[in-house]
Every structure is written in C-alpha cells, then in structure tokens.
Amino acid sequence: MEHDQSPGEPPNHPPAQATLHEIRTAETSAAHLLPKLHSMKEFNPHLTLLDVGCGSGTISVSFAKLLPDGYITGIDVNPKILPRAQAVAETAGIKNIEFKQGSIFQLPFADETFDITYCHQVLIHIGSPWDALREMLRVTKRSGVIAAREGDYETECIWPELPELVKFHKLMAGLMRSGGGAPAAGRQLLSWALRAGVERRQVTLSYSTSSYNTPGGRKICSQGLCEQLRGGGLREKALKFGLGTENEFEEMAQAWEEWAEKEDAMLAMLQGEILIQK
C-alpha cells in the first residue's frame, strides 16, 4: 500500500512527523478488517468501534465515515494528541466519534462494550502485547471482532542502501527494544493472540505491505523522520539510551533528504495482520 497524500489539513497544520502519521486511513491501515466490518454493518448499522492508540485520529475518522450510523471511540495514552484528533474529526464534519485518554493495558470501559476493537502500530512498541490483546478481548462483545496490524521492522527494505539509513534502521530497532517493544511484531501477532488465550480457529492471519516509492510519499516520509532526528522524541529517546550522537542523527537526516530526491528510491515493509473472532 503506497502512502503519498494526507486525507486533509485540519486547523493548526501539524509538524511533518504528524503528517507522516496522518496519511493513515482505514483503507490503507485496516484493509484486512473492512470486509468483515461491512458484513457486520449489513446486520447492524449501529456498530460500535474502539480504535486503540488512535493518535491524531485519521484512521478513527475514516472508520466513522464508513459507519455513519455507528459510533467510534478513539483512545490514546498520550492526552496531548487528543485535541489534534478532535480537530481532524471536526474538519471532516464527523459527529459520531469521541476521543479519550487511556492505556491499552487498562481500557476504561466495561466488559463487552464494543462490536469491533482495533489497533495499528501499537503492539510493536510495548512489552507484554498479549496482555494488551487480552484487554482488547475483554471490552469486545461476544461475536465481536478484534483486529490488529503491526509492522515487521526486520523485513524493511530500502533503496538505495545509503550507509546512514542502514544505521537508522538499527537505531529504530534499538529504540523499540529499549521500550520493551518487538521490531518483528508483524510475524508474532498469531503467537501473541494464542498467548492471550485465543484458540487458533478464532484467528485469521494475513500480511500486506506498506511502501513509499512516489515523490510525494518519499517527501512525507523523509520530512517526518528528519524532524524526529533533529528535534523530536526519537532524538531525545535515542540520546537518553546512548544509541547515537547528535552528529550521527544529523548525518542520518541528511541521508533521508538525499534519499527522497532520488528517482529510483523506495522503502517497503511487511505488515502482519490478525482478525480474532470472539
């Protein structure tokens, strides 16, 4: 799935890193869930859906468009991102949605609240992802669906293989591990679901790819990563854990800028996907 454009520009235009995340929609980031969502919608147009780790809300908003008679709840552990998510929804004219602060390990909802519970690029960053899946199962109704899509960072391929970008790949993997995450999350989703107590027959496993290979896509990718290397949370965390120096981060940023301008440049990664039928 190629990423090369933002779904819209709400008030207070975001920094480049936010734009990198805000090109995500249900169509690009939850395609494995959509056939099931549409079949469930035929029987119940008033579906409730929880988007765990909603970030700035572009995926949540696209779910709300697909379920105009349903209701979407987005939740994120970072309260500072929620005003941005609300702005995205308001700009899109979406009313059937709300955003709350909360942890995936302690979702602030009663048992069996939602018809569909979904997360995207969340489990890859946390320890004990099976506990997170168990909590997602708890808040999902009987006969409901839990869906997740996580990158397999170890499958990333890039061209041209500039030395500084190879270093960047190692930096990102180190950052994930330092926070208890698993860079190869995509290939471990089924294992985590089974550890959460799910039976194999309940799980549908699939794979897709994400890629940046157009001028627009490369620009968004490069600008977002450069911003993080030059002053964002990625840089701060990497310095904290001794995973690089300021000079090295600047060299990586310059390499991303060089990569974005090359006509033959590309970046792709395998994405693991699961659907759990409760």
Coordinates of C-alpha atoms in Angstrom, one line a residue:
M1 CA 0.0 0.0 0.0
E2 CA 1.6 3.2 -1.2
H3 CA 1.3 6.3 1.1
D4 CA 1.6 9.6 -0.6
Q5 CA -1.1 12.1 0.5
S6 CA -2.7 13.4 3.5
P7 CA -6.5 13.0 3.9
G8 CA -6.9 16.6 4.8
E9 CA -5.5 19.6 6.6
P10 CA -7.2 20.4 9.9
P11 CA -6.6 23.7 11.7
N12 CA -3.1 24.1 13.2
H13 CA -1.3 22.3 10.5
P14 CA 0.8 19.6 12.1
P15 CA 4.6 19.2 12.1
A16 CA 6.0 16.8 9.5
Q17 CA 6.0 13.8 11.9
A18 CA 2.3 14.2 12.5
T19 CA 1.7 14.4 8.7
L20 CA 3.6 11.1 8.3
H21 CA 1.1 9.5 10.6
E22 CA -1.9 11.4 9.3
I23 CA -1.7 9.8 5.8
R24 CA -3.1 6.7 7.5
T25 CA -6.8 5.8 6.9
A26 CA -8.9 2.7 7.5
E27 CA -8.5 1.9 3.8
T28 CA -4.7 1.9 4.0
S29 CA -4.2 0.6 7.5
A30 CA -7.2 -1.7 8.1
A31 CA -8.0 -3.2 4.8
H32 CA -7.9 -6.7 6.3
L33 CA -10.8 -5.6 8.6
L34 CA -13.0 -3.9 6.1
P35 CA -14.7 -6.9 4.5
K36 CA -15.7 -8.1 8.0
L37 CA -16.8 -4.6 9.0
H38 CA -19.1 -4.3 6.0
S39 CA -20.6 -7.7 6.5
M40 CA -21.3 -6.9 10.2
K41 CA -22.7 -3.5 9.2
E42 CA -25.4 -5.2 7.0
F43 CA -26.8 -6.9 10.1
N44 CA -26.2 -4.0 12.5
P45 CA -25.6 -0.5 11.1
H46 CA -25.2 0.9 14.6
L47 CA -21.8 -0.8 15.2
T48 CA -19.5 0.5 17.9
L49 CA -15.8 0.5 17.3
L50 CA -12.8 1.2 19.5
D51 CA -9.6 2.5 17.9
V52 CA -6.8 1.8 20.5
G53 CA -3.8 4.1 20.1
C54 CA -5.7 6.4 17.8
G55 CA -3.1 9.1 17.7
S56 CA -4.2 12.1 15.7
G57 CA -7.4 10.3 14.7
T58 CA -7.3 9.9 10.9
I59 CA -8.0 6.2 11.0
S60 CA -10.7 6.7 13.6
V61 CA -12.3 9.4 11.4
S62 CA -12.3 7.2 8.3
F63 CA -14.0 4.4 10.3
A64 CA -16.6 6.9 11.3
K65 CA -17.2 7.7 7.6
L66 CA -17.6 4.0 6.9
L67 CA -20.1 3.6 9.8
P68 CA -22.3 6.8 9.6
D69 CA -24.9 5.2 11.8
G70 CA -22.4 3.7 14.2
Y71 CA -20.2 5.2 16.8
I72 CA -16.4 5.4 17.1
T73 CA -14.3 5.8 20.2
G74 CA -10.6 6.6 19.8
I75 CA -8.3 6.2 22.8
D76 CA -4.7 7.1 23.3
V77 CA -2.3 7.0 26.2
N78 CA -1.0 10.5 25.3
P79 CA -3.5 13.2 26.2
K80 CA -1.6 15.8 24.2
I81 CA -2.5 14.3 20.9
L82 CA -6.3 14.2 21.6
P83 CA -7.0 17.9 20.7
R84 CA -5.4 17.2 17.3
A85 CA -7.6 14.2 16.8
Q86 CA -10.7 16.2 17.7
A87 CA -9.6 18.9 15.2
V88 CA -9.2 16.2 12.5
A89 CA -12.8 15.0 13.2
E90 CA -14.3 18.5 13.3
T91 CA -12.6 19.4 10.0
A92 CA -14.1 16.3 8.4
G93 CA -17.5 17.2 9.8
I94 CA -17.7 13.9 11.8
K95 CA -20.1 13.8 14.7
N96 CA -20.3 10.1 15.5
I97 CA -16.9 10.0 17.3
E98 CA -15.2 10.8 20.6
F99 CA -11.7 10.7 21.9
K100 CA -10.5 9.7 25.3
Q101 CA -7.2 9.2 27.2
G102 CA -6.3 5.8 28.5
S103 CA -3.9 2.8 28.4
I104 CA -4.3 -0.3 26.3
F105 CA -3.5 -2.3 29.5
Q106 CA -6.4 -0.7 31.4
L107 CA -9.1 0.3 28.9
P108 CA -11.6 2.5 30.8
F109 CA -14.6 0.5 29.5
A110 CA -16.9 -2.2 30.8
D111 CA -16.7 -5.8 29.6
E112 CA -18.2 -6.4 26.1
T113 CA -18.7 -2.7 25.2
F114 CA -17.6 -2.7 21.5
D115 CA -18.5 -4.7 18.4
I116 CA -15.1 -4.1 17.0
T117 CA -11.8 -3.3 18.7
Y118 CA -8.8 -2.3 16.6
C119 CA -5.2 -1.2 16.9
H120 CA -2.5 -0.2 14.4
Q121 CA 1.3 0.0 15.1
V122 CA 0.7 -0.1 18.9
L123 CA 1.7 -3.6 19.9
I124 CA 5.1 -3.3 18.2
H125 CA 6.1 -0.6 20.8
I126 CA 5.1 -2.2 24.1
G127 CA 6.0 -5.0 26.4
S128 CA 3.6 -7.9 27.1
P129 CA 1.5 -7.3 24.0
W130 CA -0.5 -10.5 24.8
D131 CA -1.8 -8.7 27.9
A132 CA -2.9 -5.8 25.7
L133 CA -4.7 -8.2 23.4
R134 CA -6.4 -9.8 26.4
E135 CA -7.7 -6.4 27.4
M136 CA -8.9 -5.7 23.9
L137 CA -10.7 -9.0 24.0
R138 CA -12.3 -8.1 27.4
V139 CA -14.0 -4.9 26.0
T140 CA -15.2 -6.6 22.8
K141 CA -18.7 -8.1 22.7
R142 CA -19.4 -11.8 22.2
S143 CA -19.4 -12.5 18.4
G144 CA -17.4 -9.3 18.0
V145 CA -14.0 -8.8 16.3
I146 CA -10.6 -7.8 17.4
A147 CA -8.2 -6.6 14.7
A148 CA -4.5 -5.6 14.7
R149 CA -2.0 -4.6 12.1
E150 CA 1.7 -4.3 13.1
G151 CA 4.9 -3.8 11.1
D152 CA 7.6 -6.3 10.9
Y153 CA 10.6 -3.9 11.0
E154 CA 13.1 -6.7 10.3
T155 CA 11.6 -7.1 6.8
E156 CA 12.2 -3.4 5.9
C157 CA 13.9 -3.0 2.5
I158 CA 15.2 0.3 1.2
W159 CA 16.9 1.5 -2.0
P160 CA 19.4 3.0 -2.3
E161 CA 21.0 1.5 0.8
L162 CA 22.8 4.6 2.0
P163 CA 25.1 3.7 4.9
E164 CA 23.4 6.3 7.2
L165 CA 20.0 4.8 6.5
V166 CA 21.3 1.3 7.4
K167 CA 22.4 2.9 10.7
F168 CA 19.0 4.5 11.1
H169 CA 17.3 1.0 10.8
K170 CA 19.5 -0.3 13.6
L171 CA 18.7 2.8 15.6
M172 CA 14.9 2.3 15.3
A173 CA 15.2 -1.4 16.2
G174 CA 17.2 -0.4 19.3
L175 CA 14.7 2.2 20.3
M176 CA 11.8 -0.3 20.1
R177 CA 13.7 -2.9 22.2
S178 CA 14.7 -0.2 24.8
G179 CA 11.0 0.4 25.4
G180 CA 10.2 -3.3 25.6
G181 CA 8.8 -3.5 22.1
A182 CA 9.4 -6.1 19.4
P183 CA 10.7 -4.9 16.0
A184 CA 9.5 -8.2 14.4
A185 CA 6.0 -7.7 15.8
G186 CA 4.2 -8.5 12.5
R187 CA 5.3 -12.1 12.5
Q188 CA 4.5 -12.6 16.1
L189 CA 0.8 -11.5 16.2
L190 CA -0.6 -15.0 16.0
S191 CA 1.7 -16.2 18.8
W192 CA 0.7 -13.3 21.0
A193 CA -3.0 -13.9 20.3
L194 CA -2.6 -17.6 21.3
R195 CA -0.8 -16.5 24.5
A196 CA -3.7 -14.1 25.2
G197 CA -6.0 -17.2 25.4
V198 CA -7.4 -17.2 21.9
E199 CA -7.9 -20.5 20.1
R200 CA -6.2 -20.9 16.7
R201 CA -9.6 -21.4 14.9
Q202 CA -10.6 -17.9 16.0
V203 CA -7.7 -16.2 14.3
T204 CA -7.4 -15.2 10.6
L205 CA -3.8 -14.3 9.8
S206 CA -2.8 -12.2 6.8
Y207 CA 0.1 -10.0 5.5
S208 CA 0.3 -6.9 3.4
T209 CA 3.0 -4.3 2.7
S210 CA 3.4 -0.6 3.2
S211 CA 5.6 1.4 0.9
Y212 CA 6.9 4.8 0.0
N213 CA 8.0 5.0 -3.7
T214 CA 6.4 8.1 -5.2
P215 CA 7.9 11.6 -5.0
G216 CA 5.1 12.7 -2.6
G217 CA 5.3 9.6 -0.5
R218 CA 9.1 9.9 -0.2
K219 CA 8.8 13.5 0.8
I220 CA 6.3 12.9 3.6
C221 CA 8.4 10.0 4.9
S222 CA 11.7 11.9 4.7
Q223 CA 10.4 15.1 6.3
G224 CA 8.8 13.3 9.2
L225 CA 11.9 11.3 10.0
C226 CA 14.2 14.3 9.6
E227 CA 12.1 16.3 12.0
Q228 CA 12.3 13.5 14.6
L229 CA 16.1 13.2 14.1
R230 CA 16.6 16.9 14.5
G231 CA 14.5 17.7 17.5
G232 CA 11.7 15.2 18.1
G233 CA 11.0 12.5 20.6
L234 CA 13.0 9.9 18.6
R235 CA 16.2 12.0 19.0
E236 CA 15.6 12.6 22.7
K237 CA 15.0 9.0 23.5
A238 CA 18.0 7.8 21.4
L239 CA 20.3 10.2 23.3
K240 CA 18.9 9.1 26.6
F241 CA 19.7 5.4 25.9
G242 CA 23.0 6.2 24.3
L243 CA 22.0 4.9 20.9
G244 CA 23.7 7.6 18.9
T245 CA 25.2 11.2 18.9
E246 CA 23.8 14.4 17.6
N247 CA 26.3 14.4 14.7
E248 CA 25.1 10.9 13.7
F249 CA 21.5 11.9 13.8
E250 CA 22.2 14.9 11.5
E251 CA 24.0 12.6 9.1
M252 CA 21.0 10.3 9.1
A253 CA 18.7 13.3 8.5
Q254 CA 20.8 14.4 5.5
A255 CA 20.7 10.9 4.1
W256 CA 16.9 10.8 4.3
E257 CA 16.8 14.1 2.4
E258 CA 19.1 12.7 -0.2
W259 CA 17.1 9.5 -0.5
A260 CA 13.8 11.4 -1.0
E261 CA 15.2 13.2 -4.1
K262 CA 16.4 10.1 -5.9
E263 CA 14.1 8.9 -8.7
D264 CA 14.7 5.2 -8.0
A265 CA 14.3 5.4 -4.2
M266 CA 11.9 3.2 -2.4
L267 CA 11.1 1.9 1.1
A268 CA 8.8 -1.1 1.9
M269 CA 7.9 -3.2 4.9
L270 CA 5.8 -6.3 5.6
Q271 CA 2.8 -5.8 7.8
G272 CA 1.3 -8.6 9.9
E273 CA -2.5 -8.6 10.4
I274 CA -4.9 -10.6 12.5
L275 CA -8.6 -10.8 12.9
I276 CA -9.9 -12.5 16.1
Q277 CA -13.5 -13.7 16.1
K278 CA -14.6 -13.6 19.7

